[in-house]
Short mmCIF file of C-alpha atoms and ligand atoms in Angstrom, two decimals:
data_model
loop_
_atom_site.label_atom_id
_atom_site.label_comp_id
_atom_site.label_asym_id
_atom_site.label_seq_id
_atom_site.Cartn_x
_atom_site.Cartn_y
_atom_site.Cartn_z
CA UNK W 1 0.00 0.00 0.00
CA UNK W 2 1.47 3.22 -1.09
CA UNK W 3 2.52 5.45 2.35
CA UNK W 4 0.01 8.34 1.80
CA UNK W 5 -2.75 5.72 1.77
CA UNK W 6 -2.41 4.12 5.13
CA UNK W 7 -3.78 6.95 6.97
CA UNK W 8 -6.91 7.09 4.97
CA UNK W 9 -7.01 2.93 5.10
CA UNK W 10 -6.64 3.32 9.35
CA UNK W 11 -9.75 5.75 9.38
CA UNK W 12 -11.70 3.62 7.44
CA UNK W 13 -11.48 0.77 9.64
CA UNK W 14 -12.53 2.89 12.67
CA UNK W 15 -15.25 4.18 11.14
CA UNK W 16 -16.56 0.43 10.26
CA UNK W 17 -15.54 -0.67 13.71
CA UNK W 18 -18.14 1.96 14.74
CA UNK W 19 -20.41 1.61 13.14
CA UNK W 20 -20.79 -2.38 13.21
CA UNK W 21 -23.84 -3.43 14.84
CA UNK W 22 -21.71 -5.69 18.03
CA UNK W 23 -21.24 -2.30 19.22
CA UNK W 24 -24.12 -0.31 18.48
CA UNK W 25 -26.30 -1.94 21.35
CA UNK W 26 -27.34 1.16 23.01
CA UNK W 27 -28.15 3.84 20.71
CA UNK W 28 -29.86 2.72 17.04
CA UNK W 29 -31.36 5.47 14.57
CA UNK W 30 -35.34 5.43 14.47
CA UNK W 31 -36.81 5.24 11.03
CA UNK W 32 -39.14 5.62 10.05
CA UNK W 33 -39.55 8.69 12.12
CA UNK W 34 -42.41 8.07 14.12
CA UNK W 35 -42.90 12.02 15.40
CA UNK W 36 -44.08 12.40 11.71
CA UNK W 37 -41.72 15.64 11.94
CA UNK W 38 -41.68 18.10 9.38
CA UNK W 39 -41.01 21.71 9.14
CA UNK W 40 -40.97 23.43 12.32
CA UNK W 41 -43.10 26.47 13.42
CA UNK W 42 -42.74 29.83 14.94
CA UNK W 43 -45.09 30.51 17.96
CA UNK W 44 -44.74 33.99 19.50
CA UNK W 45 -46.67 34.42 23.43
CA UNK W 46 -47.54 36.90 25.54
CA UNK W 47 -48.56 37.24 29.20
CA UNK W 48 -47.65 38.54 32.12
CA UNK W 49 -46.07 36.58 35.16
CA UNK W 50 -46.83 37.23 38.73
CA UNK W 51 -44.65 36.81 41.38
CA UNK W 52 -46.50 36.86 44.90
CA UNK W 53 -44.33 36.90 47.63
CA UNK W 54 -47.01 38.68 50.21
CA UNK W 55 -50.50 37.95 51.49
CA UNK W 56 -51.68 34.39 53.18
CA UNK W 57 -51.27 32.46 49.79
CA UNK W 58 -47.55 33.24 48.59
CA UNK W 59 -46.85 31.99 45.52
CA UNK W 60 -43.12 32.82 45.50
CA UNK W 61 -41.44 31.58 48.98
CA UNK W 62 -38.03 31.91 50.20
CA UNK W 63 -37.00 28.14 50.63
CA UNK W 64 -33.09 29.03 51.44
CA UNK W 65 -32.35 32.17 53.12
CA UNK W 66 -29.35 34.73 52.46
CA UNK W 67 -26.52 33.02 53.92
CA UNK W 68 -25.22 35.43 56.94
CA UNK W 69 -21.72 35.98 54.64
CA UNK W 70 -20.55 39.28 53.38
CA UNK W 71 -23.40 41.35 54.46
CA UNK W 72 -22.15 44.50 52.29
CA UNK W 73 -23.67 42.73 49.39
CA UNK W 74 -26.84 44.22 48.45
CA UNK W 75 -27.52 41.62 45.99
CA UNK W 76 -29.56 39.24 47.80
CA UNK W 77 -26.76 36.66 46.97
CA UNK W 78 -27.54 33.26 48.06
CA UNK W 79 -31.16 33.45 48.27
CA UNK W 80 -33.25 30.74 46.59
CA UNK W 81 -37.37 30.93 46.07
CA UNK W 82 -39.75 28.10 44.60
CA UNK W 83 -42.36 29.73 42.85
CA UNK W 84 -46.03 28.40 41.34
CA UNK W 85 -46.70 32.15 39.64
CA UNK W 86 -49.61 32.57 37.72
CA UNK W 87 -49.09 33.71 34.03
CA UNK W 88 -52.12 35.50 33.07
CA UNK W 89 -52.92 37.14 29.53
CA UNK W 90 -53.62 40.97 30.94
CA UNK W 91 -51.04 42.66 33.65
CA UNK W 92 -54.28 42.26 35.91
CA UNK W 93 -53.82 38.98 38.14
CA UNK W 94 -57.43 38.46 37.61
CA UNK W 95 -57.26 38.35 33.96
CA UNK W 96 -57.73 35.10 32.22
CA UNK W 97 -54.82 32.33 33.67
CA UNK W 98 -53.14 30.84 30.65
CA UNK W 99 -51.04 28.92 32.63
CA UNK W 100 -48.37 28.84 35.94
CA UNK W 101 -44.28 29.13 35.66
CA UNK W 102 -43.55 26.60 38.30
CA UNK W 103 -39.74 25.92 39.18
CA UNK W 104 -37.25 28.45 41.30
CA UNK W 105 -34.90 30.90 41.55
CA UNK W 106 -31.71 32.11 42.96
CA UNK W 107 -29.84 35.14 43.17
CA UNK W 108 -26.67 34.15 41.68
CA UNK W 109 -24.48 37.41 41.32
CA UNK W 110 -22.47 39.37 43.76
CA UNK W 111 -22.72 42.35 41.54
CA UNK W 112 -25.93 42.65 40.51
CA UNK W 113 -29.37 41.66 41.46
CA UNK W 114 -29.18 38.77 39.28
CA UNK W 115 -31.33 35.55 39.15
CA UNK W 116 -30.48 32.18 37.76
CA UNK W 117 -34.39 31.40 36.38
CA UNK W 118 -35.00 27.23 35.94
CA UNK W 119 -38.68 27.12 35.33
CA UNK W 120 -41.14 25.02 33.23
CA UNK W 121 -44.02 27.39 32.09
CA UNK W 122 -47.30 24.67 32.18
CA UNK W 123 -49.88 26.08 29.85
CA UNK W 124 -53.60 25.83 31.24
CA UNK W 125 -55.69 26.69 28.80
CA UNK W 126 -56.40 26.18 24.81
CA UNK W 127 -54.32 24.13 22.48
CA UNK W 128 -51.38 24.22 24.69
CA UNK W 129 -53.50 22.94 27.90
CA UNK W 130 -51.27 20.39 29.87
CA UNK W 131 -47.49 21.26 27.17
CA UNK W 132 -44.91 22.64 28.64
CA UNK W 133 -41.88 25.16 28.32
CA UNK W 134 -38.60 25.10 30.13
CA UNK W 135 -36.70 28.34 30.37
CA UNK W 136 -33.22 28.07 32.55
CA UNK W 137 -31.35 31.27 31.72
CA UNK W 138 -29.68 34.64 33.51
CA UNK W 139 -32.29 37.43 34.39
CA UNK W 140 -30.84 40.78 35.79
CA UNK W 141 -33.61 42.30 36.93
CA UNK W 142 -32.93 45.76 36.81
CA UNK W 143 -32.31 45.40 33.23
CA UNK W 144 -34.51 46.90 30.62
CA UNK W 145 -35.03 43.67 28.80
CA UNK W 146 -33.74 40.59 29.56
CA UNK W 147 -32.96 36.98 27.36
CA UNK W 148 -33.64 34.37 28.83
CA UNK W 149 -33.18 30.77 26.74
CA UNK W 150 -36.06 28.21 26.27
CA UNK W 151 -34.27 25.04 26.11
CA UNK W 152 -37.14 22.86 25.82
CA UNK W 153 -40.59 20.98 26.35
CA UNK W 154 -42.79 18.75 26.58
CA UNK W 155 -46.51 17.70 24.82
CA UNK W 156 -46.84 20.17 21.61
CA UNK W 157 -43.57 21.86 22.50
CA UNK W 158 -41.94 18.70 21.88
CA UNK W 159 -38.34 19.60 20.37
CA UNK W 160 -38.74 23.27 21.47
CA UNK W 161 -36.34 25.93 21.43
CA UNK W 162 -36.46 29.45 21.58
CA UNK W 163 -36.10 32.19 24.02
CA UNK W 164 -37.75 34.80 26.15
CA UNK W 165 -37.45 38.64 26.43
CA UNK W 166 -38.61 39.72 30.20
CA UNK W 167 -39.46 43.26 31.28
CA UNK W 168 -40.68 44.53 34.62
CA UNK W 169 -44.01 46.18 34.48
CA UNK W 170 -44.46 46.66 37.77
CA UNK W 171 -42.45 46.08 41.21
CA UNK W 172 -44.11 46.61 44.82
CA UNK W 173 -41.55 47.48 46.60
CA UNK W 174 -43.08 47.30 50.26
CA UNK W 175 -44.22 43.34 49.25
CA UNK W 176 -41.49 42.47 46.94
CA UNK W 177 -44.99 41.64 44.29
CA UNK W 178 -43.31 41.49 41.07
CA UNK W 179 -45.45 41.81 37.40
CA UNK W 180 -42.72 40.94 34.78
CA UNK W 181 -44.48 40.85 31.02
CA UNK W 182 -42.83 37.75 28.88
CA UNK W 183 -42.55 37.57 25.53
CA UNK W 184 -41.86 34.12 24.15
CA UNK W 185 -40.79 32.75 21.01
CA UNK W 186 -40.05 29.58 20.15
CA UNK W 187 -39.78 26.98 17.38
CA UNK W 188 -41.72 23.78 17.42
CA UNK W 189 -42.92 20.80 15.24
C1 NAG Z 201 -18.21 41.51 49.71
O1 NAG Z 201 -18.72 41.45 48.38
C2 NAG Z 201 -18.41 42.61 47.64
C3 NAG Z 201 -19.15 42.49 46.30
O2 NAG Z 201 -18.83 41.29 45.64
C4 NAG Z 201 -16.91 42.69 47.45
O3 NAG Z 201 -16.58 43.84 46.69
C5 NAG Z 201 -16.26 42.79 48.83
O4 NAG Z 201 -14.87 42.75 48.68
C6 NAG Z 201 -16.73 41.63 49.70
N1 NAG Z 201 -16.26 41.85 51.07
C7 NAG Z 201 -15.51 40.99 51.70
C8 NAG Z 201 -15.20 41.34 53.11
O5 NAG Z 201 -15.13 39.95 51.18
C1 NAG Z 202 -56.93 21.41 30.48
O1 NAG Z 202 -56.67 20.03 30.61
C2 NAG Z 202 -57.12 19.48 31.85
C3 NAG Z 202 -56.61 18.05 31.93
O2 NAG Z 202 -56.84 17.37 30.75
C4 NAG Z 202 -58.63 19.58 31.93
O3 NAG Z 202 -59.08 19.07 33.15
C5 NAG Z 202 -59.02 21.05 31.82
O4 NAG Z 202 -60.43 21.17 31.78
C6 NAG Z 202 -58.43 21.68 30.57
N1 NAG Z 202 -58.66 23.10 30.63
C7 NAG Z 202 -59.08 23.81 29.59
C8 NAG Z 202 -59.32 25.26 29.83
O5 NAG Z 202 -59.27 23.32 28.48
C1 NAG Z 203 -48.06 47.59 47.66
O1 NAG Z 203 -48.82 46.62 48.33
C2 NAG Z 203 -49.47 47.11 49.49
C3 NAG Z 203 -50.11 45.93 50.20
O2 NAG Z 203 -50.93 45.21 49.32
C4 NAG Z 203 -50.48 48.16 49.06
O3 NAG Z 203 -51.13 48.70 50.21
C5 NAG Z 203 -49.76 49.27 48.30
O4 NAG Z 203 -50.70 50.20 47.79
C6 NAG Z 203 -48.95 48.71 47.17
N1 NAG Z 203 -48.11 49.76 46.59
C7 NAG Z 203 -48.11 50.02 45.29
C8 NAG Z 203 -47.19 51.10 44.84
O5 NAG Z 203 -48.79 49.39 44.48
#
């Protein structure tokens, strides 16, 4: 075999090693497809997201208090709530409930007031009754606008992607009652 060959001749038998069914026992490719997937869609939401912290029926609790550490941090580092928020279609909270953003969040930054957001956003209502959304990004919350990634779901959001844009549209700042508008969009089969 001429010298230049042997490297190409050396991949080639990897790649057949590989791809030889005595060691493809855990993973195989599924055709036909069975999710009958085709050309994904663009699906743009809107509501509003309420974050009660106050009253006799919290829905946004402090499960893990700030840690007694460096208390010249104004950031509220440390500090971890569960929330079940109700996302409603109108900035009212008695508007109609399209669904709840259930999950937590922690303030993760020293310099900022700056959340780390894991939530799953379970719609309630219409088409999407019972799918969900996951969203697990970075929200500053004295930013403007902030991006947060959707990096999944479940039901009709099977395959999802996509992201969120967040902005505060109102902040009570004797309860800590947060109204943040979300904008979603995200691809889908
Ligand atoms: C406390 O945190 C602030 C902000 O991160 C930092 O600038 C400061 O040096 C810290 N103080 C101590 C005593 O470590
Ligand atoms: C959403 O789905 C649940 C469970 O299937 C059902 O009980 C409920 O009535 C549905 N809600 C709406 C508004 O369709
Ligand atoms: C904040 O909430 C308290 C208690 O519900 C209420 O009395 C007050 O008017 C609210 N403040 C604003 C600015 O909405």
């Amino acid at each position: 075999m001429a010298h230049f060959l042997l490297p190409f001749a050396l991949s080639l038998l990897s790649t057949l090693s590989l791809t030889s069914p005595v060691t493809a026992i855990y993973w195989k490719s599924v055709r036909p497809n069975p999710f009958k997937l085709r050309t994904e869609k663009l699906t743009h939401f809107q509501f509003y997201w309420h974050d009660v912290q106050s009253g006799s029926n919290p829905t946004s609790i402090t499960i893990v208090r700030r840690p007694p550490v460096n208390t010249s941090t104004h950031t509220g580092f440390g500090l971890v709530n569960m929330i079940d928020d109700p996302l409603t279609e109108r900035p009212d909270i008695n508007s109609k409930l399209i669904g709840r953003a259930q999950g937590m969040y922690g303030l993760a930054s020293q310099e900022e007031v700056g959340l780390l957001m894991a939530m799953n956003f379970v719609f309630m209502t219409g088409r999407y009754n019972g799918s969900t959304l996951t969203v697990l990004g970075r929200n500053p919350v004295t930013q403007k606008v902030r991006e947060m990634p959707v990096i999944g779901g479940s039901g009709l959001f099977r395959f999802a992607r996509g992201y969120v844009h967040a902005s505060t549209h109102n902040v009570n700042t004797t309860t800590g009652d947060a109204i943040v508008k979300y904008g979603v969009y995200v691809l889908h089969y």
